[in-house]
């Protein structure tokens, strides 16, 4: 079972993520490549929110294929082509809705763009399960 860490000796996270996640010995690890907001037929969702929801759904499908669940996610790394307040708020809202009470370690990074200018977000994840 994963153990989240938020020591009082460091600042409290400003939203629903953990400062660290401790993984038990002998866990199975899964490294999920960056997922885009593209469905299985190759259709790109329109806009940041739809692309993020689709990319997260892709992460969850890969977890399922590995007999894992969202609660096994150790860390999420989200790369977005915009860091305006609306984008950050959308990211937090969607992450919290899709992750529920599970608060993995997380990173949100604004980037100048992706290989395709229509891409708005890319999500990679690391998961561990016993």
PDB file of C-alpha atoms in Angstrom:
ATOM      1  CA  UNK A   1       0.000   0.000   0.000  1.00  0.00           C
ATOM      2  CA  UNK A   2       1.243   3.469  -0.875  1.00  0.00           C
ATOM      3  CA  UNK A   3       1.854   5.933   1.933  1.00  0.00           C
ATOM      4  CA  UNK A   4       1.568   9.642   1.223  1.00  0.00           C
ATOM      5  CA  UNK A   5       3.908  12.008   3.049  1.00  0.00           C
ATOM      6  CA  UNK A   6       3.260  15.661   3.865  1.00  0.00           C
ATOM      7  CA  UNK A   7       5.761  16.464   6.622  1.00  0.00           C
ATOM      8  CA  UNK A   8       5.070  19.489   8.779  1.00  0.00           C
ATOM      9  CA  UNK A   9       8.676  20.570   8.133  1.00  0.00           C
ATOM     10  CA  UNK A  10       7.793  21.627   4.553  1.00  0.00           C
ATOM     11  CA  UNK A  11       5.022  23.838   3.183  1.00  0.00           C
ATOM     12  CA  UNK A  12       1.579  22.280   2.847  1.00  0.00           C
ATOM     13  CA  UNK A  13       0.671  21.563  -0.800  1.00  0.00           C
ATOM     14  CA  UNK A  14      -1.556  24.341  -2.191  1.00  0.00           C
ATOM     15  CA  UNK A  15      -3.943  21.793  -3.715  1.00  0.00           C
ATOM     16  CA  UNK A  16      -4.757  18.086  -3.586  1.00  0.00           C
ATOM     17  CA  UNK A  17      -1.388  16.408  -4.022  1.00  0.00           C
ATOM     18  CA  UNK A  18       1.249  14.963  -1.690  1.00  0.00           C
ATOM     19  CA  UNK A  19       4.833  16.088  -1.152  1.00  0.00           C
ATOM     20  CA  UNK A  20       5.990  12.477  -1.498  1.00  0.00           C
ATOM     21  CA  UNK A  21       4.711   8.926  -1.777  1.00  0.00           C
ATOM     22  CA  UNK A  22       6.456   5.998  -0.100  1.00  0.00           C
ATOM     23  CA  UNK A  23       6.285   2.728  -2.049  1.00  0.00           C
ATOM     24  CA  UNK A  24       6.599  -0.573  -0.165  1.00  0.00           C
ATOM     25  CA  UNK A  25       9.302  -3.112  -0.996  1.00  0.00           C
ATOM     26  CA  UNK A  26       8.584  -5.662  -3.738  1.00  0.00           C
ATOM     27  CA  UNK A  27       6.013  -3.440  -5.452  1.00  0.00           C
ATOM     28  CA  UNK A  28       5.280  -3.801  -9.167  1.00  0.00           C
ATOM     29  CA  UNK A  29       6.155  -0.552 -10.948  1.00  0.00           C
ATOM     30  CA  UNK A  30       4.479   0.863 -14.048  1.00  0.00           C
ATOM     31  CA  UNK A  31       5.862   3.815 -15.998  1.00  0.00           C
ATOM     32  CA  UNK A  32       3.217   5.348 -18.253  1.00  0.00           C
ATOM     33  CA  UNK A  33       4.511   7.278 -21.262  1.00  0.00           C
ATOM     34  CA  UNK A  34       3.129  10.735 -21.913  1.00  0.00           C
ATOM     35  CA  UNK A  35      -0.537  10.475 -22.845  1.00  0.00           C
ATOM     36  CA  UNK A  36      -2.231  13.009 -25.079  1.00  0.00           C
ATOM     37  CA  UNK A  37      -5.888  13.952 -25.347  1.00  0.00           C
ATOM     38  CA  UNK A  38      -6.353  11.540 -28.256  1.00  0.00           C
ATOM     39  CA  UNK A  39      -8.928   8.728 -28.180  1.00  0.00           C
ATOM     40  CA  UNK A  40      -8.243   5.205 -29.428  1.00  0.00           C
ATOM     41  CA  UNK A  41      -9.408   6.151 -32.941  1.00  0.00           C
ATOM     42  CA  UNK A  42      -6.849   8.970 -33.075  1.00  0.00           C
ATOM     43  CA  UNK A  43      -9.347  11.800 -32.614  1.00  0.00           C
ATOM     44  CA  UNK A  44      -7.926  14.764 -30.715  1.00  0.00           C
ATOM     45  CA  UNK A  45     -10.284  16.227 -28.118  1.00  0.00           C
ATOM     46  CA  UNK A  46     -11.016  19.942 -28.432  1.00  0.00           C
ATOM     47  CA  UNK A  47      -9.501  22.309 -25.864  1.00  0.00           C
ATOM     48  CA  UNK A  48      -7.510  21.870 -22.675  1.00  0.00           C
ATOM     49  CA  UNK A  49     -10.237  20.392 -20.431  1.00  0.00           C
ATOM     50  CA  UNK A  50     -11.385  17.794 -22.951  1.00  0.00           C
ATOM     51  CA  UNK A  51      -7.798  16.857 -23.791  1.00  0.00           C
ATOM     52  CA  UNK A  52      -6.884  16.511 -20.122  1.00  0.00           C
ATOM     53  CA  UNK A  53      -9.940  14.328 -19.421  1.00  0.00           C
ATOM     54  CA  UNK A  54      -9.084  12.121 -22.407  1.00  0.00           C
ATOM     55  CA  UNK A  55      -5.394  11.909 -21.470  1.00  0.00           C
ATOM     56  CA  UNK A  56      -6.291  10.949 -17.871  1.00  0.00           C
ATOM     57  CA  UNK A  57      -8.750   8.351 -19.174  1.00  0.00           C
ATOM     58  CA  UNK A  58      -5.918   6.933 -21.303  1.00  0.00           C
ATOM     59  CA  UNK A  59      -3.692   6.724 -18.208  1.00  0.00           C
ATOM     60  CA  UNK A  60      -6.489   4.907 -16.339  1.00  0.00           C
ATOM     61  CA  UNK A  61      -6.956   2.420 -19.228  1.00  0.00           C
ATOM     62  CA  UNK A  62      -3.234   1.631 -19.179  1.00  0.00           C
ATOM     63  CA  UNK A  63      -3.382   1.137 -15.401  1.00  0.00           C
ATOM     64  CA  UNK A  64      -6.311  -1.241 -15.873  1.00  0.00           C
ATOM     65  CA  UNK A  65      -4.326  -3.228 -18.445  1.00  0.00           C
ATOM     66  CA  UNK A  66      -1.615  -3.677 -15.774  1.00  0.00           C
ATOM     67  CA  UNK A  67      -4.194  -4.741 -13.142  1.00  0.00           C
ATOM     68  CA  UNK A  68      -3.739  -1.434 -11.343  1.00  0.00           C
ATOM     69  CA  UNK A  69      -6.073   1.411 -10.426  1.00  0.00           C
ATOM     70  CA  UNK A  70      -5.779   5.202 -10.073  1.00  0.00           C
ATOM     71  CA  UNK A  71      -5.070   4.714  -6.364  1.00  0.00           C
ATOM     72  CA  UNK A  72      -1.781   3.040  -7.385  1.00  0.00           C
ATOM     73  CA  UNK A  73      -0.467   6.230  -8.998  1.00  0.00           C
ATOM     74  CA  UNK A  74       2.690   7.400  -7.240  1.00  0.00           C
ATOM     75  CA  UNK A  75       3.193  10.556  -9.298  1.00  0.00           C
ATOM     76  CA  UNK A  76       1.484  12.486 -12.091  1.00  0.00           C
ATOM     77  CA  UNK A  77       3.364  14.865 -14.360  1.00  0.00           C
ATOM     78  CA  UNK A  78       1.195  17.210 -16.376  1.00  0.00           C
ATOM     79  CA  UNK A  79       2.641  19.368 -19.132  1.00  0.00           C
ATOM     80  CA  UNK A  80       0.313  22.086 -20.437  1.00  0.00           C
ATOM     81  CA  UNK A  81       0.671  24.532 -23.309  1.00  0.00           C
ATOM     82  CA  UNK A  82      -0.829  27.279 -21.143  1.00  0.00           C
ATOM     83  CA  UNK A  83      -0.352  28.232 -17.499  1.00  0.00           C
ATOM     84  CA  UNK A  84      -3.017  30.901 -17.187  1.00  0.00           C
ATOM     85  CA  UNK A  85      -5.189  30.860 -14.055  1.00  0.00           C
ATOM     86  CA  UNK A  86      -8.119  29.240 -15.895  1.00  0.00           C
ATOM     87  CA  UNK A  87      -5.909  26.394 -17.108  1.00  0.00           C
ATOM     88  CA  UNK A  88      -4.418  25.793 -13.667  1.00  0.00           C
ATOM     89  CA  UNK A  89      -7.896  25.811 -12.088  1.00  0.00           C
ATOM     90  CA  UNK A  90      -9.224  23.419 -14.754  1.00  0.00           C
ATOM     91  CA  UNK A  91      -6.256  21.114 -14.162  1.00  0.00           C
ATOM     92  CA  UNK A  92      -6.827  21.057 -10.403  1.00  0.00           C
ATOM     93  CA  UNK A  93     -10.574  20.525 -10.737  1.00  0.00           C
ATOM     94  CA  UNK A  94     -10.243  17.701 -13.279  1.00  0.00           C
ATOM     95  CA  UNK A  95      -7.399  16.045 -11.363  1.00  0.00           C
ATOM     96  CA  UNK A  96      -9.373  16.162  -8.111  1.00  0.00           C
ATOM     97  CA  UNK A  97     -12.539  14.852  -9.780  1.00  0.00           C
ATOM     98  CA  UNK A  98     -10.766  12.007 -11.545  1.00  0.00           C
ATOM     99  CA  UNK A  99      -8.424  11.076  -8.667  1.00  0.00           C
ATOM    100  CA  UNK A 100     -10.997  11.342  -5.877  1.00  0.00           C
ATOM    101  CA  UNK A 101      -9.378  11.217  -2.437  1.00  0.00           C
ATOM    102  CA  UNK A 102      -6.083   9.827  -3.770  1.00  0.00           C
ATOM    103  CA  UNK A 103      -3.394  12.532  -3.736  1.00  0.00           C
ATOM    104  CA  UNK A 104      -0.236  11.319  -5.490  1.00  0.00           C
ATOM    105  CA  UNK A 105       2.874  13.403  -5.831  1.00  0.00           C
ATOM    106  CA  UNK A 106       2.244  15.755  -8.747  1.00  0.00           C
ATOM    107  CA  UNK A 107       3.864  18.232 -11.078  1.00  0.00           C
ATOM    108  CA  UNK A 108       2.223  20.807 -13.372  1.00  0.00           C
ATOM    109  CA  UNK A 109       4.535  22.432 -15.904  1.00  0.00           C
ATOM    110  CA  UNK A 110       3.726  25.042 -18.533  1.00  0.00           C
ATOM    111  CA  UNK A 111       5.538  24.423 -21.811  1.00  0.00           C
ATOM    112  CA  UNK A 112       5.931  26.522 -24.949  1.00  0.00           C
ATOM    113  CA  UNK A 113       4.176  23.882 -27.021  1.00  0.00           C
ATOM    114  CA  UNK A 114       4.182  20.337 -28.325  1.00  0.00           C
ATOM    115  CA  UNK A 115       5.165  18.657 -31.595  1.00  0.00           C
ATOM    116  CA  UNK A 116       1.623  19.338 -32.830  1.00  0.00           C
ATOM    117  CA  UNK A 117       0.387  22.857 -31.985  1.00  0.00           C
ATOM    118  CA  UNK A 118      -3.141  21.482 -31.453  1.00  0.00           C
ATOM    119  CA  UNK A 119      -1.961  19.464 -28.435  1.00  0.00           C
ATOM    120  CA  UNK A 120      -2.728  21.322 -25.200  1.00  0.00           C
ATOM    121  CA  UNK A 121      -1.683  18.785 -22.538  1.00  0.00           C
ATOM    122  CA  UNK A 122       0.404  15.651 -22.025  1.00  0.00           C
ATOM    123  CA  UNK A 123       0.287  13.485 -18.899  1.00  0.00           C
ATOM    124  CA  UNK A 124       2.751  10.869 -17.726  1.00  0.00           C
ATOM    125  CA  UNK A 125       2.402   8.751 -14.627  1.00  0.00           C
ATOM    126  CA  UNK A 126       4.285   6.321 -12.431  1.00  0.00           C
ATOM    127  CA  UNK A 127       2.315   3.711 -10.505  1.00  0.00           C
ATOM    128  CA  UNK A 128       3.205   0.980  -8.026  1.00  0.00           C
ATOM    129  CA  UNK A 129       1.162  -1.885  -6.624  1.00  0.00           C
ATOM    130  CA  UNK A 130       1.853  -4.832  -4.349  1.00  0.00           C
TER     131      UNK A 130
END
